[in-house]
């Protein structure tokens, strides 16, 4: 279980997250929605200990997430796909995947190729020369190479063509259902995301204003203007 308990966080003394509490059970698929600047990325970064100015506690599977110790925190099975394209641009697709799996000898690049055939097709190409969408898929593949028990994804569909968005969302569902990997996904693409999660959290100006079944959110039209 991932637990946020009374978490507040900010930058340079400016508050961004204000008293955030929620938890995500193992195996769940949860979406986080909110307007630009609401604090979604900050929330994701708190989950891996990447925000120094944080009060309250975050824990994963019973252990506290220590602010500043990102590497140690993520070694506990947290796969983080940050917003934007985080790949080693000069290295090939295959090298990017291999490096990501260095601490996980059981990870096979071929398994990622099966999931995303485009990465096999581009295996020898420098990651920096992939299209934006392909880099996004590579970043997801790299996170999967770390054999995560929970996947945190910050706007994975940005810049992807609708058909690729469908592929990525379908892959996430497959990963969630077949391996029991917990999925927490920040997205702007609400319809595509609601189709793959059972629960949604809406953040407004750093506070949780909705946390409930996605079906319920579909009925709460007053919240839609927020994202
Ligand atoms: N490193 C930083 N230094 C200073 N301010 C920051 C930093 N990162 C984010 N902020 C500010 O914190 C607020 C929340 O940003 P955050 O990136 O968490 O929002 P978001 O909900 O992810 O937005 P978006 O949908 O645009 O990605 C914004 O006002 C932003 O300008
Ligand atoms: Mg963001």
Short mmCIF file of C-alpha atoms and ligand atoms in Angstrom, two decimals:
data_model
loop_
_atom_site.label_atom_id
_atom_site.label_comp_id
_atom_site.label_asym_id
_atom_site.label_seq_id
_atom_site.Cartn_x
_atom_site.Cartn_y
_atom_site.Cartn_z
CA UNK A 1 0.00 0.00 0.00
CA UNK A 2 1.15 3.53 -0.85
CA UNK A 3 0.07 5.94 1.86
CA UNK A 4 0.14 9.74 1.83
CA UNK A 5 -0.57 11.07 5.28
CA UNK A 6 -1.05 14.83 5.80
CA UNK A 7 1.53 15.64 3.15
CA UNK A 8 2.31 19.28 2.46
CA UNK A 9 5.09 20.31 0.11
CA UNK A 10 6.37 23.27 -1.83
CA UNK A 11 9.33 25.02 -3.36
CA UNK A 12 11.27 27.97 -1.93
CA UNK A 13 8.71 28.46 0.83
CA UNK A 14 5.79 28.58 -1.61
CA UNK A 15 3.24 25.89 -0.69
CA UNK A 16 2.05 23.60 -3.49
CA UNK A 17 0.55 20.54 -1.78
CA UNK A 18 -1.65 21.20 1.22
CA UNK A 19 -2.50 18.41 3.63
CA UNK A 20 -2.83 15.58 1.14
CA UNK A 21 -3.98 12.21 2.49
CA UNK A 22 -4.92 9.15 0.47
CA UNK A 23 -3.81 5.59 0.01
CA UNK A 24 -3.51 3.21 -2.90
CA UNK A 25 -3.88 -0.51 -2.23
CA UNK A 26 -1.63 -3.09 -3.87
CA UNK A 27 -2.98 -4.02 -7.28
CA UNK A 28 -5.17 -0.94 -7.67
CA UNK A 29 -5.23 1.31 -10.74
CA UNK A 30 -5.81 4.93 -9.75
CA UNK A 31 -5.87 8.15 -11.79
CA UNK A 32 -4.86 11.57 -10.56
CA UNK A 33 -6.45 14.50 -12.37
CA UNK A 34 -6.17 18.25 -11.87
CA UNK A 35 -5.57 21.54 -13.62
CA UNK A 36 -2.13 22.66 -14.79
CA UNK A 37 -0.10 23.64 -11.75
CA UNK A 38 -2.45 21.83 -9.34
CA UNK A 39 0.50 19.90 -7.91
CA UNK A 40 0.18 16.51 -9.63
CA UNK A 41 3.85 16.23 -10.58
CA UNK A 42 4.87 17.46 -7.13
CA UNK A 43 2.69 14.71 -5.63
CA UNK A 44 4.36 12.06 -7.81
CA UNK A 45 7.79 13.37 -6.85
CA UNK A 46 6.88 13.21 -3.15
CA UNK A 47 6.08 9.52 -3.65
CA UNK A 48 9.72 8.87 -4.53
CA UNK A 49 11.22 11.37 -2.08
CA UNK A 50 12.19 13.90 -4.74
CA UNK A 51 10.79 17.01 -3.00
CA UNK A 52 12.99 18.36 -0.21
CA UNK A 53 10.40 20.69 1.32
CA UNK A 54 7.90 18.09 2.47
CA UNK A 55 6.07 17.57 5.75
CA UNK A 56 3.77 14.71 6.69
CA UNK A 57 4.66 11.18 5.67
CA UNK A 58 4.63 9.01 2.61
CA UNK A 59 5.13 5.28 3.01
CA UNK A 60 5.20 2.34 0.65
CA UNK A 61 4.58 -1.18 1.89
CA UNK A 62 5.22 -0.11 5.45
CA UNK A 63 8.49 1.77 4.92
CA UNK A 64 8.74 5.56 5.04
CA UNK A 65 9.77 7.26 1.81
CA UNK A 66 12.76 9.38 2.81
CA UNK A 67 12.92 12.81 1.14
CA UNK A 68 16.19 13.14 -0.76
CA UNK A 69 16.86 9.40 -1.02
CA UNK A 70 15.24 8.88 -4.42
CA UNK A 71 17.45 6.00 -5.48
CA UNK A 72 16.94 4.10 -2.23
CA UNK A 73 13.19 4.75 -2.34
CA UNK A 74 12.74 3.58 -5.91
CA UNK A 75 14.77 0.41 -5.23
CA UNK A 76 11.77 -0.70 -3.14
CA UNK A 77 9.85 -1.50 -6.29
CA UNK A 78 8.62 1.92 -7.33
CA UNK A 79 8.84 2.51 -11.08
CA UNK A 80 8.56 6.21 -11.88
CA UNK A 81 7.97 7.48 -15.41
CA UNK A 82 8.47 11.23 -15.05
CA UNK A 83 6.78 13.89 -17.17
CA UNK A 84 8.74 14.63 -20.35
CA UNK A 85 11.13 12.30 -22.07
CA UNK A 86 13.67 10.86 -19.72
CA UNK A 87 15.90 8.68 -21.83
CA UNK A 88 19.65 8.59 -22.41
CA UNK A 89 19.61 10.34 -25.75
CA UNK A 90 22.99 9.18 -27.07
CA UNK A 91 22.40 5.54 -26.23
CA UNK A 92 20.42 3.11 -28.33
CA UNK A 93 16.96 1.92 -27.41
CA UNK A 94 18.37 -1.47 -26.40
CA UNK A 95 21.12 0.13 -24.30
CA UNK A 96 18.56 2.31 -22.51
CA UNK A 97 16.53 -0.76 -21.63
CA UNK A 98 19.56 -2.82 -20.61
CA UNK A 99 20.92 -0.10 -18.32
CA UNK A 100 17.54 0.30 -16.65
CA UNK A 101 17.49 -3.39 -15.83
CA UNK A 102 21.06 -3.60 -14.49
CA UNK A 103 19.94 -4.25 -10.93
CA UNK A 104 17.34 -6.75 -12.11
CA UNK A 105 19.02 -9.66 -13.88
CA UNK A 106 15.64 -11.35 -14.30
CA UNK A 107 14.47 -8.49 -16.55
CA UNK A 108 14.54 -9.33 -20.24
CA UNK A 109 14.69 -6.70 -22.94
CA UNK A 110 12.81 -9.20 -25.15
CA UNK A 111 9.80 -9.04 -22.79
CA UNK A 112 9.62 -5.28 -23.31
CA UNK A 113 9.96 -5.79 -27.07
CA UNK A 114 6.98 -8.15 -26.95
CA UNK A 115 4.92 -5.52 -25.15
CA UNK A 116 6.04 -2.66 -27.41
CA UNK A 117 7.15 -3.98 -30.82
CA UNK A 118 8.09 -0.46 -31.92
CA UNK A 119 11.05 -0.65 -29.52
CA UNK A 120 12.27 -3.84 -31.19
CA UNK A 121 11.96 -2.19 -34.59
CA UNK A 122 14.02 0.80 -33.31
CA UNK A 123 16.34 -1.23 -31.04
CA UNK A 124 19.58 0.08 -32.54
CA UNK A 125 18.48 3.68 -32.95
CA UNK A 126 19.77 6.46 -30.68
CA UNK A 127 17.01 7.21 -28.19
CA UNK A 128 17.36 10.95 -28.79
CA UNK A 129 16.36 10.49 -32.42
CA UNK A 130 13.11 8.67 -31.60
CA UNK A 131 9.87 10.59 -32.02
CA UNK A 132 8.39 12.09 -28.85
CA UNK A 133 5.83 9.32 -28.61
CA UNK A 134 8.44 6.61 -29.11
CA UNK A 135 10.59 8.16 -26.36
CA UNK A 136 7.57 8.08 -24.07
CA UNK A 137 7.10 4.38 -24.75
CA UNK A 138 10.82 3.77 -24.19
CA UNK A 139 10.61 5.57 -20.83
CA UNK A 140 7.76 3.25 -19.86
CA UNK A 141 9.76 0.23 -21.01
CA UNK A 142 12.72 1.43 -18.94
CA UNK A 143 10.54 1.68 -15.83
CA UNK A 144 9.25 -1.85 -16.44
CA UNK A 145 12.84 -3.15 -16.63
CA UNK A 146 13.16 -2.30 -12.92
CA UNK A 147 10.45 -4.90 -12.14
CA UNK A 148 8.27 -2.44 -10.24
CA UNK A 149 5.47 -3.49 -7.91
CA UNK A 150 3.99 -0.02 -8.36
CA UNK A 151 4.17 2.15 -11.47
CA UNK A 152 3.88 5.93 -11.16
CA UNK A 153 3.23 7.57 -14.51
CA UNK A 154 3.20 11.33 -15.03
CA UNK A 155 1.19 12.11 -18.17
CA UNK A 156 2.38 9.16 -20.25
CA UNK A 157 0.03 9.93 -23.15
CA UNK A 158 1.34 13.44 -23.84
CA UNK A 159 2.40 13.79 -27.45
CA UNK A 160 1.14 10.37 -28.46
CA UNK A 161 -1.17 9.76 -31.41
CA UNK A 162 -4.60 8.44 -30.34
CA UNK A 163 -3.87 4.95 -31.61
CA UNK A 164 -0.62 4.80 -29.58
CA UNK A 165 -2.43 6.17 -26.52
CA UNK A 166 -4.78 3.21 -26.86
CA UNK A 167 -1.81 0.83 -27.06
CA UNK A 168 -0.12 2.34 -24.01
CA UNK A 169 -3.33 2.30 -21.97
CA UNK A 170 -4.00 -1.30 -23.01
CA UNK A 171 -0.46 -2.25 -21.96
CA UNK A 172 -0.97 -0.62 -18.58
CA UNK A 173 -4.18 -2.57 -18.08
CA UNK A 174 -2.37 -5.75 -19.06
CA UNK A 175 0.51 -5.04 -16.66
CA UNK A 176 -1.95 -4.19 -13.88
CA UNK A 177 -4.16 -7.25 -14.38
CA UNK A 178 -1.59 -9.88 -15.30
CA UNK A 179 1.23 -9.00 -12.92
CA UNK A 180 -0.79 -7.27 -10.19
CA UNK A 181 1.40 -4.18 -10.54
CA UNK A 182 -0.22 -1.17 -8.91
CA UNK A 183 -0.72 1.73 -11.33
CA UNK A 184 -0.97 5.40 -10.38
CA UNK A 185 -1.39 7.58 -13.42
CA UNK A 186 -1.49 11.37 -13.79
CA UNK A 187 -3.25 12.27 -17.02
CA UNK A 188 -4.90 15.03 -19.02
CA UNK A 189 -6.53 12.50 -21.31
CA UNK A 190 -9.51 11.85 -19.07
CA UNK A 191 -11.63 9.47 -21.22
CA UNK A 192 -8.69 7.19 -22.10
CA UNK A 193 -7.61 7.09 -18.47
CA UNK A 194 -11.04 6.53 -16.93
CA UNK A 195 -11.32 3.46 -19.12
CA UNK A 196 -8.39 1.79 -17.36
CA UNK A 197 -8.73 2.85 -13.71
CA UNK A 198 -11.33 2.02 -11.10
CA UNK A 199 -10.71 5.04 -8.92
CA UNK A 200 -9.81 8.68 -9.45
CA UNK A 201 -8.38 11.44 -7.30
CA UNK A 202 -8.88 15.07 -8.29
CA UNK A 203 -6.43 17.70 -7.04
CA UNK A 204 -7.32 21.37 -7.02
CA UNK A 205 -4.74 23.95 -5.93
CA UNK A 206 -2.82 21.37 -3.94
CA UNK A 207 -5.80 19.78 -2.18
CA UNK A 208 -7.71 16.58 -2.84
CA UNK A 209 -11.24 17.61 -3.81
CA UNK A 210 -12.45 14.19 -4.96
CA UNK A 211 -11.38 10.64 -4.21
CA UNK A 212 -13.72 7.91 -5.29
CA UNK A 213 -14.79 5.40 -7.93
CA UNK A 214 -14.25 6.60 -11.50
CA UNK A 215 -17.91 5.87 -12.24
CA UNK A 216 -18.86 8.41 -9.59
CA UNK A 217 -16.55 11.03 -11.11
CA UNK A 218 -18.28 10.54 -14.45
CA UNK A 219 -21.52 11.66 -12.76
CA UNK A 220 -19.95 14.66 -10.98
CA UNK A 221 -20.06 17.10 -13.86
CA UNK A 222 -19.28 20.04 -11.56
CA UNK A 223 -15.73 18.69 -11.16
CA UNK A 224 -15.00 18.36 -14.85
CA UNK A 225 -14.13 22.02 -15.25
CA UNK A 226 -11.16 21.45 -12.96
CA UNK A 227 -9.09 19.48 -15.41
N1 LIG B 1 11.18 22.96 -9.05
C1 LIG B 1 10.26 23.89 -8.82
N2 LIG B 1 10.59 25.10 -8.31
C2 LIG B 1 9.65 26.05 -8.08
N3 LIG B 1 8.34 25.89 -8.31
C3 LIG B 1 7.95 24.72 -8.83
C4 LIG B 1 8.88 23.66 -9.12
N4 LIG B 1 8.19 22.60 -9.62
C5 LIG B 1 6.90 22.99 -9.66
N5 LIG B 1 6.75 24.24 -9.18
C6 LIG B 1 5.47 24.97 -9.05
O1 LIG B 1 4.58 24.18 -8.27
C7 LIG B 1 3.25 24.27 -8.77
C8 LIG B 1 2.75 22.84 -9.05
O2 LIG B 1 3.54 22.29 -10.10
P1 LIG B 1 3.36 20.80 -10.59
O3 LIG B 1 4.39 20.58 -11.61
O4 LIG B 1 3.31 19.90 -9.43
O5 LIG B 1 1.90 20.89 -11.25
P2 LIG B 1 1.13 19.86 -12.19
O6 LIG B 1 -0.22 19.66 -11.57
O7 LIG B 1 1.96 18.69 -12.44
O8 LIG B 1 0.95 20.71 -13.53
P3 LIG B 1 0.94 20.21 -15.08
O9 LIG B 1 -0.43 19.67 -15.34
O10 LIG B 1 1.15 21.49 -15.84
O11 LIG B 1 2.04 19.23 -15.28
C9 LIG B 1 3.30 25.15 -10.00
O12 LIG B 1 2.88 26.44 -9.63
C10 LIG B 1 4.78 25.16 -10.37
O13 LIG B 1 5.15 26.36 -10.99
MG1 LIG B 2 2.85 17.89 -14.11
#
